[in-house]
Each structure stands twice: as structure tokens, then as C-alpha cells.
Amino acid sequence: MKKYKHIAFLTDFGLKDNFVGVMKGVLYNINPKINIIDITNNISAQNIIESSFLLENSYKYFPAKTIFLCVVDPGVGSERAVIIIKHKKYLFIAPDNGLLSFLLKDNPKIFKLNIPNKYISLPVSNTFHGRDIFAPAAGLLSKGMNINKIATSINTIKKLSFPGIVKNRDTLIGKIIYIDRFGNCISNITSPEFYNFVKNKNYYIKIKNVRIEKVSTYYQIKEKYGVIFNSFNRLEVFVPNNSAKNLLKIETYENIKVKLTGTR
Amino acid sequence: MKKYKHIAFLTDFGLKDNFVGVMKGVLYNINPKINIIDITNNISAQNIIESSFLLENSYKYFPAKTIFLCVVDPGVGSERAVIIIKHKKYLFIAPDNGLLSFLLKDNPKIFKLNIPNKYISLPVSNTFHGRDIFAPAAGLLSKGMNINKIATSINTIKKLSFPGIVKNRDTLIGKIIYIDRFGNCISNITSPEFYNFVKNKNYYIKIKNVRIEKVSTYYQIKEKYGVIFNSFNRLEVFVPNNSAKNLLKIETYENIKVKLTGTR
Amino acid sequence: MKKYKHIAFLTDFGLKDNFVGVMKGVLYNINPKINIIDITNNISAQNIIESSFLLENSYKYFPAKTIFLCVVDPGVGSERAVIIIKHKKYLFIAPDNGLLSFLLKDNPKIFKLNIPNKYISLPVSNTFHGRDIFAPAAGLLSKGMNINKIATSINTIKKLSFPGIVKNRDTLIGKIIYIDRFGNCISNITSPEFYNFVKNKNYYIKIKNVRIEKVSTYYQIKEKYGVIFNSFNRLEVFVPNNSAKNLLKIETYENIKVKLTGTR
């Protein structure tokens, strides 16, 4: 019997309404000793790509025996499944909408939630499964309930189609996939992807037709704008002590181009 | 001596300032073992109707031995009382401004807070009773202090005049009383109220002069807009994966009309 | 070996991204028993004056054995130091940018963080020291690690140049330094400063060329606007149940003038 100590929330419920508070109430009702940690509850409404990106860049910093409770669920009330993934020292619960598909590369154990009525409060609403299904499932699992009592093993889940990188001989085009509160614009280009492409060649980087210098700390920059590999190892456009989003008018899905210009 | 394990916050203090954090500091100072849960601290400034609505639709999901600490207090510094209500397995603390009057139907025990100076830090400010009065009271009660040491029994409290429903033979007119972060527009029409009125008759529902189909999950909808009984059993106007508030330009207090059209 | 029970967060990371959640993950990884309290994570981006003001007006309400983890860090990635201050029953950690200089008047013990590599996850990013340096340091200190193992004693820190008060024989001019969520506009004029200046003289108070009456509770006011000494003993411009910021179009750094008009 494996117990979990922490439940980490990742939702798009916001902090204006009572959704997150009510889910926590339900959880403490089932397991008064659980420790709840908010990753964020301010995912843009129903934005699965944003959820997946933030979760992928967060989970490994959490302690062993954390359950990640991910409720970004545009399909609530439809036939979409709820899935549970056992991944190393963690458990992940989310709707089957692609949010967790980044975990597939590690071949984790996958389950489909099939929680018997005796474990939940009836009737289940059609609009708030976070309260009626996700929180009870997480609460029971945190107390050590055998996962096979509420879920059945499955082989695969829905895959998220993440904005991809387009590459030819001398050009790599990525996309801005997340903009943080400071207006830093974060792309889908990781550090290994970048250096494998660039190798020992000269290159420049452009976004919105502006050439931007790559630096390794915010403080090296001489120009107004810069790009940097950020703390999650993603190429990020920034403006020191200001917002790249506002100054360059960048939105998510904007292209960012790396162009080779010859051998260094 | 009855101890409380959880304190649930419902305030309009927001999360920008230090108000909520300071109240939590005061509470942990008095009772380091207490578990604090935020229902929400983002009630619209001084909006008692919103507070009352969210609390009524939240409290029963919380564990026994929860104290609900409700500080939405436009009357701070005036002569308004602070009241405490013992209601089944819970305790509620709030200004006497109607926020808790929805509990009266269950004939709970009501008290007026009259906390002796020896239990609080002096001087008490005239502008932040959340810190100087509410938090100390909740902290002491959570540790098992007898309520009669800091409060006296009273018979009644201020009643909130909640937007009502207007009904005649073939028309029921309710009002939108809350709009959530997704732009779902929630009315004061509950499921029993609706079905008692409609019975076996045909009807249509209109808001802003638009006829809107009632469905039972977001996914049944064929039109752009729909109404549904939501997870709190209220008639709610929604737009799938979009904001009804924005698309229909609905504000709180907008009318929503149910019109009977004959026997089915 | 002195252990700490609580860690209070004061950051400008906001609640939209995963920064605060990830820092908490790191902390619970190091010390699963720690209690984390948010003062606020919504400091305006990189605003040191706001941080310092809110911390100064918050810390003394917290229990003994609290570590204040303050990450408002426009200098991240530069050579700026991270400092630790032992102050009575508390510990404070922040970048050396003036945020903590208000503590100097009490002659606390000051340290410069110099955390050995063996205590942190490498590589350290250049953009998120909250995760890579501050949280590990706070976590280790909370568990009772001797501060000399990760920091060295120093004599002084960077001082914050706070907006000052200008005074002559019959005029005192302060500045609005913080505006809260209600639109209350809080000045740098404290109650002792004010009464030492005014003594037994008559005076009026003006902001944006409007004369404003001083009252002692929000409820005494007869005019549209008022000033009051608030719960942190600062002269504050308010509008009952409304926003002084909006109605008077006040921004931070607006002047507020106290003018003597003769003996009372």
C-alpha cells in the first residue's frame, strides 16, 4: 500500500471562483493529512498546450510521492476518459486530452479511471468533475487505495499535437509557446535541439523580423532585446526589466527563426 | 473543548496586497497546527451577495471542524457587529452584514463577538479587523476556547436581500447573480424552483432577447449558447469553450426569463 | 541547531506561471514538514520599493521561527549577492538590492550567501535563482543547518533609497508609495512623523489639489474623500466603498501635502 503525501494542483479554474477551494475541501475531507501545493490554477481557460508545457517543466522539482492533479478539461461532460499515469515516484491524474502525453516517452503505466459509485458523492455533475471525480480519486489514492480498485490498465492515451519545429539545411523555425508574467516569450526550441542544428556554424536569430542577440545571462545584453536559454532550457526572448511581449508585440505561436550564415 | 482543524478563508482582500498573508501570520501565531484553506480571496470588493453565494455553494464540501472565516466588510470601523454561527459541524465568523443569513433557515446557534482586550493586540485598527479581530477570534476558537468567553448568544442577524425571482402564471423571471472566470453566467434559479414552475409544460428560456436551449451537458448543445443546471444546481448560461458574458454581453442582475408555452 | 517552522513567500513571480509552485516543490523536497505561507507573490514586476514596504508592514505579525523568502530580483544573473539577515526570532533571505535595508535600524546579524555546490542541483540557471539558490538555502536553514556552512558574516548591505518626505516650516510633502487592491492610496507619512510636525496647529491636507479631511474611521467621513491613519499607521487617502486611485486618478509617487494654517 503506497501512500502519497502531496497533491500538486494544475488547473484552469482561476482564483476568483470557489472551484479550487471546493476541490481542496473535498480532498481534506477524504485525507486530512494531505499537503496541497498549487503549481498554478491560472492556466488560460481550457488551454491544454499551456498546461502540458508548465507541467512538463515543473513536475521533476516535486518530492517523491506527489500526485499531480491536472484539471484542464474542455471535454467535461463528454465521453472523454480520465487517466492516471504512474511515472517513477509520481502519480498523474488528468482528462485524456493530451495533457499528459509528454510522459509517454518514458513508457509509464497508464490507467483509465473507472471509479465505482460507492466511492463518490452522487449525483455526479456534468460540469464540475474536478470536485466530483478528480478530487475523490486523488484523495483515495493518496490514502493508499489500490489503483486497480478504481481504474483499469490501458495501453495508450490521446496525444497532444504540440507546435513543431520546421527545419531545412540552413533554417530552423520554432514557435513561441508560452509567455510568462514578465512578458518573456518562451519557444519550443530546447537547448539540445538548438546546438545540434547550429553546431559550429555562425547564425542569427530573428523574431518579428528583428535580429536578436543570444546571451547567457540577462546582464550581458547590449541591445534592447535578447534571447537566452532559460531555466527550463528553452530559447526565450526577453527585454531586461521590461516585457518582450509588449515591446515586440509577440503572441503565442509567433515564429522564431534561427538562420545559419556559414562556418564560424 | 471542541477544537477545529481547518480554517477556510473567504475574503475580498485579493492576493496583491499583504492582507491575507498577514491574517495567516496572526493565525499561525495563535495556533501553529491549524490548516488554512482558501475558498477565495478574490470576492469583488465589498460584494456581500457574491460572498454569500459562493459560501453557500462551498461550505458543505469542507471537512467537519472547519471554521469559515469570512471577511467582506464594507462596514469595518462602524458599529456593525461581528457574528459567529455554530452550524452542525462547522463554525462561521463574519461581519453582521447579511453574508451568513442563508444559514438561518437551519436555525443555528448565533453569537455576537465580544472579545475581551486581553485576547487581542492593542490598539485595534479601524481599518483592518481581519487582522485585529477576526483572525484572533478564529485562532482562539480553533484551539478549543469556549465560545462564551469571547461571544454572547443572540437571536438574530441582519438578513441579506438577495435578488429575488418574479413569477406569474406563465412567466418566471430570475436574475444572473454570479459570473465565473469562464464567463458562465449563473442565475438565482435553482433546479427545484425551475421544475416546480415548469412541471409538464412546454417552455422557452430567454436572456438578452435571445432564446437559449436547455441541455444537460455542455456537449449536447447544437446552438452557440446554452443553459444548463450547473454543479451547484443553478440555471447557468454558457457558451461551449467560450465566454457567455462576453458573447452575450451579460452583466450581473441581467434578467433571465422562463416562459411557458403550453402543455407538452 | 535552530529549526524554522514556517517559510513566508514574498515574490513578484505572480500566480500565472509555475515559478512559485516549483519553488514550493523544491522546498518540500528538502523539508517535507515545513509550513509555507504566502504573504504575496503579486509584487509588481521587479518593484523593490513595493516589496520592502509590504514586508516591513507584515513580518512582525508572523510567528517566531519564520523564514521570509523574498525574491524580487531584477539583478538575477548579475553579480549581486544574496543576503541572509538574522533578526530577533526571524530569518530573512533576499537579493542584496535594498529590499531588506529597513531592518538595518535594529542592527541585525547580516550574512552573504555562499552556498557550496554540494547543497544545490547543478547547473544553476542564470534566470531562476528562486528555484536554484533561494529555495535550497531556505530549505536547508529551516532544517537547522548552521548558517555558517552556507553563508559568511558581512557588515553591510545595499540601502534602498525610499521616497522621502520634504519638510519646511509650515509644509510637509510626502508621497503615495503603495496603492492597495481597493484603490486606497498609502503614503510614506507615518503617524509619529505627522503628529510631530502638526503638533497643536491647524492644518489642511491636499492631494491632486483637492483638500481632504482627516478622519479616524472610514465611517466618520462627510465628504467624498478622506484621509486616515490606516492599520499600518500610514496616512492613507480613501473613498468609502470606492477607489481613491480611480476617482482622484492617483498614481504611486503622487505628492500629498500637509499645510499648517496656524495655532489651533
PDB file of N, CA and C in Angstrom, chain C residues 114-198:
ATOM      1  N   ASN C 114      26.722  31.945   0.360  1.00  0.00           N
ATOM      2  CA  ASN C 114      27.854  31.426  -0.405  1.00  0.00           C
ATOM      3  C   ASN C 114      27.704  29.914  -0.397  1.00  0.00           C
ATOM      4  N   ILE C 115      26.636  29.456  -0.999  1.00  0.00           N
ATOM      5  CA  ILE C 115      26.212  28.069  -0.799  1.00  0.00           C
ATOM      6  C   ILE C 115      27.099  27.111  -1.603  1.00  0.00           C
ATOM      7  N   PRO C 116      27.714  26.135  -0.941  1.00  0.00           N
ATOM      8  CA  PRO C 116      28.574  25.192  -1.664  1.00  0.00           C
ATOM      9  C   PRO C 116      27.773  24.370  -2.674  1.00  0.00           C
ATOM     10  N   ASN C 117      28.424  23.999  -3.743  1.00  0.00           N
ATOM     11  CA  ASN C 117      27.771  23.255  -4.818  1.00  0.00           C
ATOM     12  C   ASN C 117      27.118  21.965  -4.343  1.00  0.00           C
ATOM     13  N   LYS C 118      27.692  21.363  -3.318  1.00  0.00           N
ATOM     14  CA  LYS C 118      27.146  20.063  -2.894  1.00  0.00           C
ATOM     15  C   LYS C 118      25.723  20.179  -2.349  1.00  0.00           C
ATOM     16  N   TYR C 119      25.308  21.392  -2.026  1.00  0.00           N
ATOM     17  CA  TYR C 119      23.970  21.555  -1.451  1.00  0.00           C
ATOM     18  C   TYR C 119      22.904  21.921  -2.480  1.00  0.00           C
ATOM     19  N   ILE C 120      23.297  22.083  -3.732  1.00  0.00           N
ATOM     20  CA  ILE C 120      22.312  22.514  -4.731  1.00  0.00           C
ATOM     21  C   ILE C 120      22.359  21.634  -5.970  1.00  0.00           C
ATOM     22  N   SER C 121      21.300  21.733  -6.778  1.00  0.00           N
ATOM     23  CA  SER C 121      21.260  20.992  -8.034  1.00  0.00           C
ATOM     24  C   SER C 121      21.966  21.797  -9.101  1.00  0.00           C
ATOM     25  N   LEU C 122      22.905  21.169  -9.767  1.00  0.00           N
ATOM     26  CA  LEU C 122      23.644  21.872 -10.808  1.00  0.00           C
ATOM     27  C   LEU C 122      23.128  21.431 -12.171  1.00  0.00           C
ATOM     28  N   PRO C 123      23.255  22.212 -13.232  1.00  0.00           N
ATOM     29  CA  PRO C 123      23.772  23.573 -13.186  1.00  0.00           C
ATOM     30  C   PRO C 123      22.747  24.564 -12.624  1.00  0.00           C
ATOM     31  N   VAL C 124      23.238  25.624 -12.013  1.00  0.00           N
ATOM     32  CA  VAL C 124      22.383  26.730 -11.593  1.00  0.00           C
ATOM     33  C   VAL C 124      22.022  27.546 -12.826  1.00  0.00           C
ATOM     34  N   SER C 125      20.725  27.817 -13.001  1.00  0.00           N
ATOM     35  CA  SER C 125      20.324  28.643 -14.141  1.00  0.00           C
ATOM     36  C   SER C 125      20.751  30.086 -13.907  1.00  0.00           C
ATOM     37  N   ASN C 126      20.751  30.857 -14.971  1.00  0.00           N
ATOM     38  CA  ASN C 126      21.030  32.287 -14.827  1.00  0.00           C
ATOM     39  C   ASN C 126      19.775  33.121 -14.698  1.00  0.00           C
ATOM     40  N   THR C 127      18.629  32.472 -14.717  1.00  0.00           N
ATOM     41  CA  THR C 127      17.394  33.245 -14.770  1.00  0.00           C
ATOM     42  C   THR C 127      16.399  32.903 -13.659  1.00  0.00           C
ATOM     43  N   PHE C 128      16.661  31.846 -12.877  1.00  0.00           N
ATOM     44  CA  PHE C 128      15.665  31.456 -11.869  1.00  0.00           C
ATOM     45  C   PHE C 128      16.372  30.989 -10.580  1.00  0.00           C
ATOM     46  N   HIS C 129      16.981  31.965  -9.916  1.00  0.00           N
ATOM     47  CA  HIS C 129      17.656  31.666  -8.654  1.00  0.00           C
ATOM     48  C   HIS C 129      16.670  31.349  -7.538  1.00  0.00           C
ATOM     49  N   GLY C 130      15.426  31.784  -7.683  1.00  0.00           N
ATOM     50  CA  GLY C 130      14.399  31.407  -6.707  1.00  0.00           C
ATOM     51  C   GLY C 130      14.358  29.896  -6.540  1.00  0.00           C
ATOM     52  N   ARG C 131      14.388  29.185  -7.646  1.00  0.00           N
ATOM     53  CA  ARG C 131      14.373  27.720  -7.620  1.00  0.00           C
ATOM     54  C   ARG C 131      15.736  27.137  -7.267  1.00  0.00           C
ATOM     55  N   ASP C 132      16.796  27.716  -7.834  1.00  0.00           N
ATOM     56  CA  ASP C 132      18.101  27.048  -7.795  1.00  0.00           C
ATOM     57  C   ASP C 132      18.952  27.430  -6.590  1.00  0.00           C
ATOM     58  N   ILE C 133      18.672  28.571  -5.981  1.00  0.00           N
ATOM     59  CA  ILE C 133      19.515  29.056  -4.879  1.00  0.00           C
ATOM     60  C   ILE C 133      18.697  29.440  -3.645  1.00  0.00           C
ATOM     61  N   PHE C 134      17.713  30.323  -3.825  1.00  0.00           N
ATOM     62  CA  PHE C 134      16.958  30.796  -2.662  1.00  0.00           C
ATOM     63  C   PHE C 134      16.208  29.666  -1.957  1.00  0.00           C
ATOM     64  N   ALA C 135      15.470  28.875  -2.727  1.00  0.00           N
ATOM     65  CA  ALA C 135      14.675  27.816  -2.093  1.00  0.00           C
ATOM     66  C   ALA C 135      15.571  26.776  -1.410  1.00  0.00           C
ATOM     67  N   PRO C 136      16.632  26.292  -2.078  1.00  0.00           N
ATOM     68  CA  PRO C 136      17.509  25.358  -1.368  1.00  0.00           C
ATOM     69  C   PRO C 136      18.082  25.959  -0.077  1.00  0.00           C
ATOM     70  N   ALA C 137      18.525  27.217  -0.130  1.00  0.00           N
ATOM     71  CA  ALA C 137      19.096  27.845   1.066  1.00  0.00           C
ATOM     72  C   ALA C 137      18.057  27.891   2.187  1.00  0.00           C
ATOM     73  N   ALA C 138      16.842  28.334   1.863  1.00  0.00           N
ATOM     74  CA  ALA C 138      15.788  28.415   2.886  1.00  0.00           C
ATOM     75  C   ALA C 138      15.453  27.025   3.425  1.00  0.00           C
ATOM     76  N   GLY C 139      15.389  26.058   2.534  1.00  0.00           N
ATOM     77  CA  GLY C 139      15.066  24.694   2.958  1.00  0.00           C
ATOM     78  C   GLY C 139      16.097  24.146   3.935  1.00  0.00           C
ATOM     79  N   LEU C 140      17.359  24.318   3.594  1.00  0.00           N
ATOM     80  CA  LEU C 140      18.426  23.815   4.467  1.00  0.00           C
ATOM     81  C   LEU C 140      18.423  24.521   5.815  1.00  0.00           C
ATOM     82  N   LEU C 141      18.285  25.836   5.796  1.00  0.00           N
ATOM     83  CA  LEU C 141      18.262  26.581   7.060  1.00  0.00           C
ATOM     84  C   LEU C 141      17.057  26.182   7.904  1.00  0.00           C
ATOM     85  N   SER C 142      15.931  25.920   7.265  1.00  0.00           N
ATOM     86  CA  SER C 142      14.737  25.531   8.020  1.00  0.00           C
ATOM     87  C   SER C 142      14.955  24.217   8.760  1.00  0.00           C
ATOM     88  N   LYS C 143      15.791  23.356   8.200  1.00  0.00           N
ATOM     89  CA  LYS C 143      16.053  22.064   8.842  1.00  0.00           C
ATOM     90  C   LYS C 143      17.109  22.160   9.939  1.00  0.00           C
ATOM     91  N   GLY C 144      17.632  23.341  10.142  1.00  0.00           N
ATOM     92  CA  GLY C 144      18.564  23.519  11.245  1.00  0.00           C
ATOM     93  C   GLY C 144      20.025  23.585  10.832  1.00  0.00           C
ATOM     94  N   MET C 145      20.301  23.630   9.527  1.00  0.00           N
ATOM     95  CA  MET C 145      21.704  23.735   9.119  1.00  0.00           C
ATOM     96  C   MET C 145      22.320  25.027   9.671  1.00  0.00           C
ATOM     97  N   ASN C 146      23.531  24.908  10.143  1.00  0.00           N
ATOM     98  CA  ASN C 146      24.254  26.071  10.642  1.00  0.00           C
ATOM     99  C   ASN C 146      24.483  27.074   9.509  1.00  0.00           C
ATOM    100  N   ILE C 147      24.110  28.309   9.766  1.00  0.00           N
ATOM    101  CA  ILE C 147      24.166  29.324   8.715  1.00  0.00           C
ATOM    102  C   ILE C 147      25.592  29.520   8.195  1.00  0.00           C
ATOM    103  N   ASN C 148      26.589  29.251   9.048  1.00  0.00           N
ATOM    104  CA  ASN C 148      27.978  29.449   8.624  1.00  0.00           C
ATOM    105  C   ASN C 148      28.441  28.433   7.586  1.00  0.00           C
ATOM    106  N   LYS C 149      27.673  27.384   7.405  1.00  0.00           N
ATOM    107  CA  LYS C 149      28.028  26.406   6.377  1.00  0.00           C
ATOM    108  C   LYS C 149      27.668  26.878   4.980  1.00  0.00           C
ATOM    109  N   ILE C 150      26.769  27.844   4.906  1.00  0.00           N
ATOM    110  CA  ILE C 150      26.349  28.293   3.572  1.00  0.00           C
ATOM    111  C   ILE C 150      26.452  29.800   3.394  1.00  0.00           C
ATOM    112  N   ALA C 151      26.939  30.502   4.416  1.00  0.00           N
ATOM    113  CA  ALA C 151      26.999  31.959   4.311  1.00  0.00           C
ATOM    114  C   ALA C 151      28.114  32.497   5.188  1.00  0.00           C
ATOM    115  N   THR C 152      28.579  33.701   4.858  1.00  0.00           N
ATOM    116  CA  THR C 152      29.634  34.319   5.662  1.00  0.00           C
ATOM    117  C   THR C 152      29.144  35.666   6.171  1.00  0.00           C
ATOM    118  N   SER C 153      29.569  35.988   7.361  1.00  0.00           N
ATOM    119  CA  SER C 153      29.148  37.224   8.007  1.00  0.00           C
ATOM    120  C   SER C 153      29.647  38.435   7.213  1.00  0.00           C
ATOM    121  N   ILE C 154      28.797  39.423   7.038  1.00  0.00           N
ATOM    122  CA  ILE C 154      29.235  40.674   6.408  1.00  0.00           C
ATOM    123  C   ILE C 154      28.725  41.844   7.241  1.00  0.00           C
ATOM    124  N   ASN C 155      29.187  43.045   6.884  1.00  0.00           N
ATOM    125  CA  ASN C 155      28.866  44.188   7.740  1.00  0.00           C
ATOM    126  C   ASN C 155      27.730  45.056   7.243  1.00  0.00           C
ATOM    127  N   THR C 156      27.579  45.085   5.925  1.00  0.00           N
ATOM    128  CA  THR C 156      26.526  45.985   5.461  1.00  0.00           C
ATOM    129  C   THR C 156      25.928  45.490   4.152  1.00  0.00           C
ATOM    130  N   ILE C 157      24.840  46.098   3.771  1.00  0.00           N
ATOM    131  CA  ILE C 157      24.136  45.708   2.555  1.00  0.00           C
ATOM    132  C   ILE C 157      23.733  46.963   1.796  1.00  0.00           C
ATOM    133  N   LYS C 158      23.259  46.760   0.613  1.00  0.00           N
ATOM    134  CA  LYS C 158      22.791  47.881  -0.201  1.00  0.00           C
ATOM    135  C   LYS C 158      21.578  48.543   0.466  1.00  0.00           C
ATOM    136  N   LYS C 159      21.567  49.851   0.452  1.00  0.00           N
ATOM    137  CA  LYS C 159      20.436  50.543   1.082  1.00  0.00           C
ATOM    138  C   LYS C 159      19.437  51.009   0.026  1.00  0.00           C
ATOM    139  N   LEU C 160      18.185  50.898   0.373  1.00  0.00           N
ATOM    140  CA  LEU C 160      17.128  51.286  -0.556  1.00  0.00           C
ATOM    141  C   LEU C 160      16.885  52.779  -0.418  1.00  0.00           C
ATOM    142  N   SER C 161      16.844  53.482  -1.536  1.00  0.00           N
ATOM    143  CA  SER C 161      16.505  54.896  -1.433  1.00  0.00           C
ATOM    144  C   SER C 161      14.994  55.016  -1.577  1.00  0.00           C
ATOM    145  N   PHE C 162      14.366  55.114  -0.429  1.00  0.00           N
ATOM    146  CA  PHE C 162      12.913  55.174  -0.323  1.00  0.00           C
ATOM    147  C   PHE C 162      12.450  56.601  -0.582  1.00  0.00           C
ATOM    148  N   PRO C 163      11.316  56.803  -1.213  1.00  0.00           N
ATOM    149  CA  PRO C 163      10.855  58.180  -1.431  1.00  0.00           C
ATOM    150  C   PRO C 163      10.749  58.897  -0.092  1.00  0.00           C
ATOM    151  N   GLY C 164      11.393  60.048   0.011  1.00  0.00           N
ATOM    152  CA  GLY C 164      11.478  60.753   1.290  1.00  0.00           C
ATOM    153  C   GLY C 164      10.390  61.791   1.471  1.00  0.00           C
ATOM    154  N   ILE C 165      10.401  62.377   2.639  1.00  0.00           N
ATOM    155  CA  ILE C 165       9.458  63.433   2.977  1.00  0.00           C
ATOM    156  C   ILE C 165      10.200  64.757   2.937  1.00  0.00           C
ATOM    157  N   VAL C 166       9.599  65.752   2.320  1.00  0.00           N
ATOM    158  CA  VAL C 166      10.197  67.088   2.270  1.00  0.00           C
ATOM    159  C   VAL C 166       9.431  67.983   3.237  1.00  0.00           C
ATOM    160  N   LYS C 167      10.186  68.713   4.065  1.00  0.00           N
ATOM    161  CA  LYS C 167       9.538  69.467   5.134  1.00  0.00           C
ATOM    162  C   LYS C 167      10.120  70.867   5.183  1.00  0.00           C
ATOM    163  N   ASN C 168       9.274  71.882   5.341  1.00  0.00           N
ATOM    164  CA  ASN C 168       9.808  73.174   5.791  1.00  0.00           C
ATOM    165  C   ASN C 168       8.952  73.657   6.949  1.00  0.00           C
ATOM    166  N   ARG C 169       9.038  74.926   7.270  1.00  0.00           N
ATOM    167  CA  ARG C 169       8.396  75.428   8.479  1.00  0.00           C
ATOM    168  C   ARG C 169       6.900  75.080   8.547  1.00  0.00           C
ATOM    169  N   ASP C 170       6.190  75.270   7.447  1.00  0.00           N
ATOM    170  CA  ASP C 170       4.733  75.088   7.522  1.00  0.00           C
ATOM    171  C   ASP C 170       4.177  74.072   6.510  1.00  0.00           C
ATOM    172  N   THR C 171       5.067  73.371   5.812  1.00  0.00           N
ATOM    173  CA  THR C 171       4.585  72.399   4.829  1.00  0.00           C
ATOM    174  C   THR C 171       5.348  71.085   4.948  1.00  0.00           C
ATOM    175  N   LEU C 172       4.597  69.995   4.885  1.00  0.00           N
ATOM    176  CA  LEU C 172       5.227  68.667   4.833  1.00  0.00           C
ATOM    177  C   LEU C 172       4.695  67.990   3.580  1.00  0.00           C
ATOM    178  N   ILE C 173       5.612  67.551   2.710  1.00  0.00           N
ATOM    179  CA  ILE C 173       5.166  66.893   1.480  1.00  0.00           C
ATOM    180  C   ILE C 173       5.670  65.455   1.456  1.00  0.00           C
ATOM    181  N   GLY C 174       4.730  64.539   1.506  1.00  0.00           N
ATOM    182  CA  GLY C 174       5.053  63.118   1.395  1.00  0.00           C
ATOM    183  C   GLY C 174       4.663  62.596   0.033  1.00  0.00           C
ATOM    184  N   LYS C 175       4.759  61.299  -0.127  1.00  0.00           N
ATOM    185  CA  LYS C 175       4.428  60.697  -1.416  1.00  0.00           C
ATOM    186  C   LYS C 175       3.585  59.438  -1.225  1.00  0.00           C
ATOM    187  N   ILE C 176       2.696  59.191  -2.179  1.00  0.00           N
ATOM    188  CA  ILE C 176       1.968  57.913  -2.207  1.00  0.00           C
ATOM    189  C   ILE C 176       2.968  56.844  -2.627  1.00  0.00           C
ATOM    190  N   ILE C 177       3.132  55.818  -1.791  1.00  0.00           N
ATOM    191  CA  ILE C 177       4.110  54.793  -2.170  1.00  0.00           C
ATOM    192  C   ILE C 177       3.480  53.436  -2.450  1.00  0.00           C
ATOM    193  N   TYR C 178       2.213  53.292  -2.150  1.00  0.00           N
ATOM    194  CA  TYR C 178       1.584  51.992  -2.405  1.00  0.00           C
ATOM    195  C   TYR C 178       0.081  52.190  -2.569  1.00  0.00           C
ATOM    196  N   ILE C 179      -0.493  51.484  -3.531  1.00  0.00           N
ATOM    197  CA  ILE C 179      -1.942  51.558  -3.739  1.00  0.00           C
ATOM    198  C   ILE C 179      -2.479  50.147  -3.621  1.00  0.00           C
ATOM    199  N   ASP C 180      -3.435  49.933  -2.715  1.00  0.00           N
ATOM    200  CA  ASP C 180      -3.888  48.563  -2.486  1.00  0.00           C
ATOM    201  C   ASP C 180      -5.025  48.191  -3.435  1.00  0.00           C
ATOM    202  N   ARG C 181      -5.513  46.948  -3.322  1.00  0.00           N
ATOM    203  CA  ARG C 181      -6.497  46.455  -4.290  1.00  0.00           C
ATOM    204  C   ARG C 181      -7.798  47.231  -4.256  1.00  0.00           C
ATOM    205  N   PHE C 182      -8.080  47.913  -3.120  1.00  0.00           N
ATOM    206  CA  PHE C 182      -9.307  48.684  -3.006  1.00  0.00           C
ATOM    207  C   PHE C 182      -9.143  50.087  -3.599  1.00  0.00           C
ATOM    208  N   GLY C 183      -7.914  50.408  -4.037  1.00  0.00           N
ATOM    209  CA  GLY C 183      -7.653  51.747  -4.539  1.00  0.00           C
ATOM    210  C   GLY C 183      -7.297  52.734  -3.443  1.00  0.00           C
ATOM    211  N   ASN C 184      -7.121  52.239  -2.212  1.00  0.00           N
ATOM    212  CA  ASN C 184      -6.633  53.114  -1.143  1.00  0.00           C
ATOM    213  C   ASN C 184      -5.189  53.492  -1.444  1.00  0.00           C
ATOM    214  N   CYS C 185      -4.866  54.783  -1.286  1.00  0.00           N
ATOM    215  CA  CYS C 185      -3.545  55.284  -1.675  1.00  0.00           C
ATOM    216  C   CYS C 185      -2.741  55.599  -0.422  1.00  0.00           C
ATOM    217  N   ILE C 186      -1.693  54.826  -0.189  1.00  0.00           N
ATOM    218  CA  ILE C 186      -0.979  54.847   1.078  1.00  0.00           C
ATOM    219  C   ILE C 186       0.310  55.631   0.924  1.00  0.00           C
ATOM    220  N   SER C 187       0.526  56.571   1.846  1.00  0.00           N
ATOM    221  CA  SER C 187       1.686  57.462   1.743  1.00  0.00           C
ATOM    222  C   SER C 187       2.819  56.998   2.643  1.00  0.00           C
ATOM    223  N   ASN C 188       3.948  57.662   2.494  1.00  0.00           N
ATOM    224  CA  ASN C 188       5.099  57.388   3.360  1.00  0.00           C
ATOM    225  C   ASN C 188       5.056  58.183   4.668  1.00  0.00           C
ATOM    226  N   ILE C 189       3.938  58.835   4.943  1.00  0.00           N
ATOM    227  CA  ILE C 189       3.840  59.636   6.183  1.00  0.00           C
ATOM    228  C   ILE C 189       3.280  58.768   7.300  1.00  0.00           C
ATOM    229  N   THR C 190       4.119  58.514   8.305  1.00  0.00           N
ATOM    230  CA  THR C 190       3.660  57.704   9.436  1.00  0.00           C
ATOM    231  C   THR C 190       2.990  58.603  10.462  1.00  0.00           C
ATOM    232  N   SER C 191       2.304  57.950  11.355  1.00  0.00           N
ATOM    233  CA  SER C 191       1.601  58.677  12.404  1.00  0.00           C
ATOM    234  C   SER C 191       2.538  59.519  13.286  1.00  0.00           C
ATOM    235  N   PRO C 192       3.663  59.000  13.778  1.00  0.00           N
ATOM    236  CA  PRO C 192       4.557  59.856  14.583  1.00  0.00           C
ATOM    237  C   PRO C 192       5.104  61.033  13.775  1.00  0.00           C
ATOM    238  N   GLU C 193       5.513  60.784  12.548  1.00  0.00           N
ATOM    239  CA  GLU C 193       6.018  61.851  11.679  1.00  0.00           C
ATOM    240  C   GLU C 193       4.979  62.978  11.554  1.00  0.00           C
ATOM    241  N   PHE C 194       3.744  62.575  11.330  1.00  0.00           N
ATOM    242  CA  PHE C 194       2.659  63.544  11.144  1.00  0.00           C
ATOM    243  C   PHE C 194       2.427  64.365  12.416  1.00  0.00           C
ATOM    244  N   TYR C 195       2.283  63.695  13.541  1.00  0.00           N
ATOM    245  CA  TYR C 195       1.920  64.421  14.765  1.00  0.00           C
ATOM    246  C   TYR C 195       3.071  65.256  15.312  1.00  0.00           C
ATOM    247  N   ASN C 196       4.317  64.820  15.075  1.00  0.00           N
ATOM    248  CA  ASN C 196       5.460  65.661  15.437  1.00  0.00           C
ATOM    249  C   ASN C 196       5.482  66.956  14.637  1.00  0.00           C
ATOM    250  N   PHE C 197       5.018  66.874  13.409  1.00  0.00           N
ATOM    251  CA  PHE C 197       5.009  68.061  12.564  1.00  0.00           C
ATOM    252  C   PHE C 197       3.829  68.969  12.901  1.00  0.00           C
ATOM    253  N   VAL C 198       2.670  68.388  13.038  1.00  0.00           N
ATOM    254  CA  VAL C 198       1.448  69.173  13.188  1.00  0.00           C
ATOM    255  C   VAL C 198       1.312  69.751  14.593  1.00  0.00           C
TER     256      VAL C 198
END
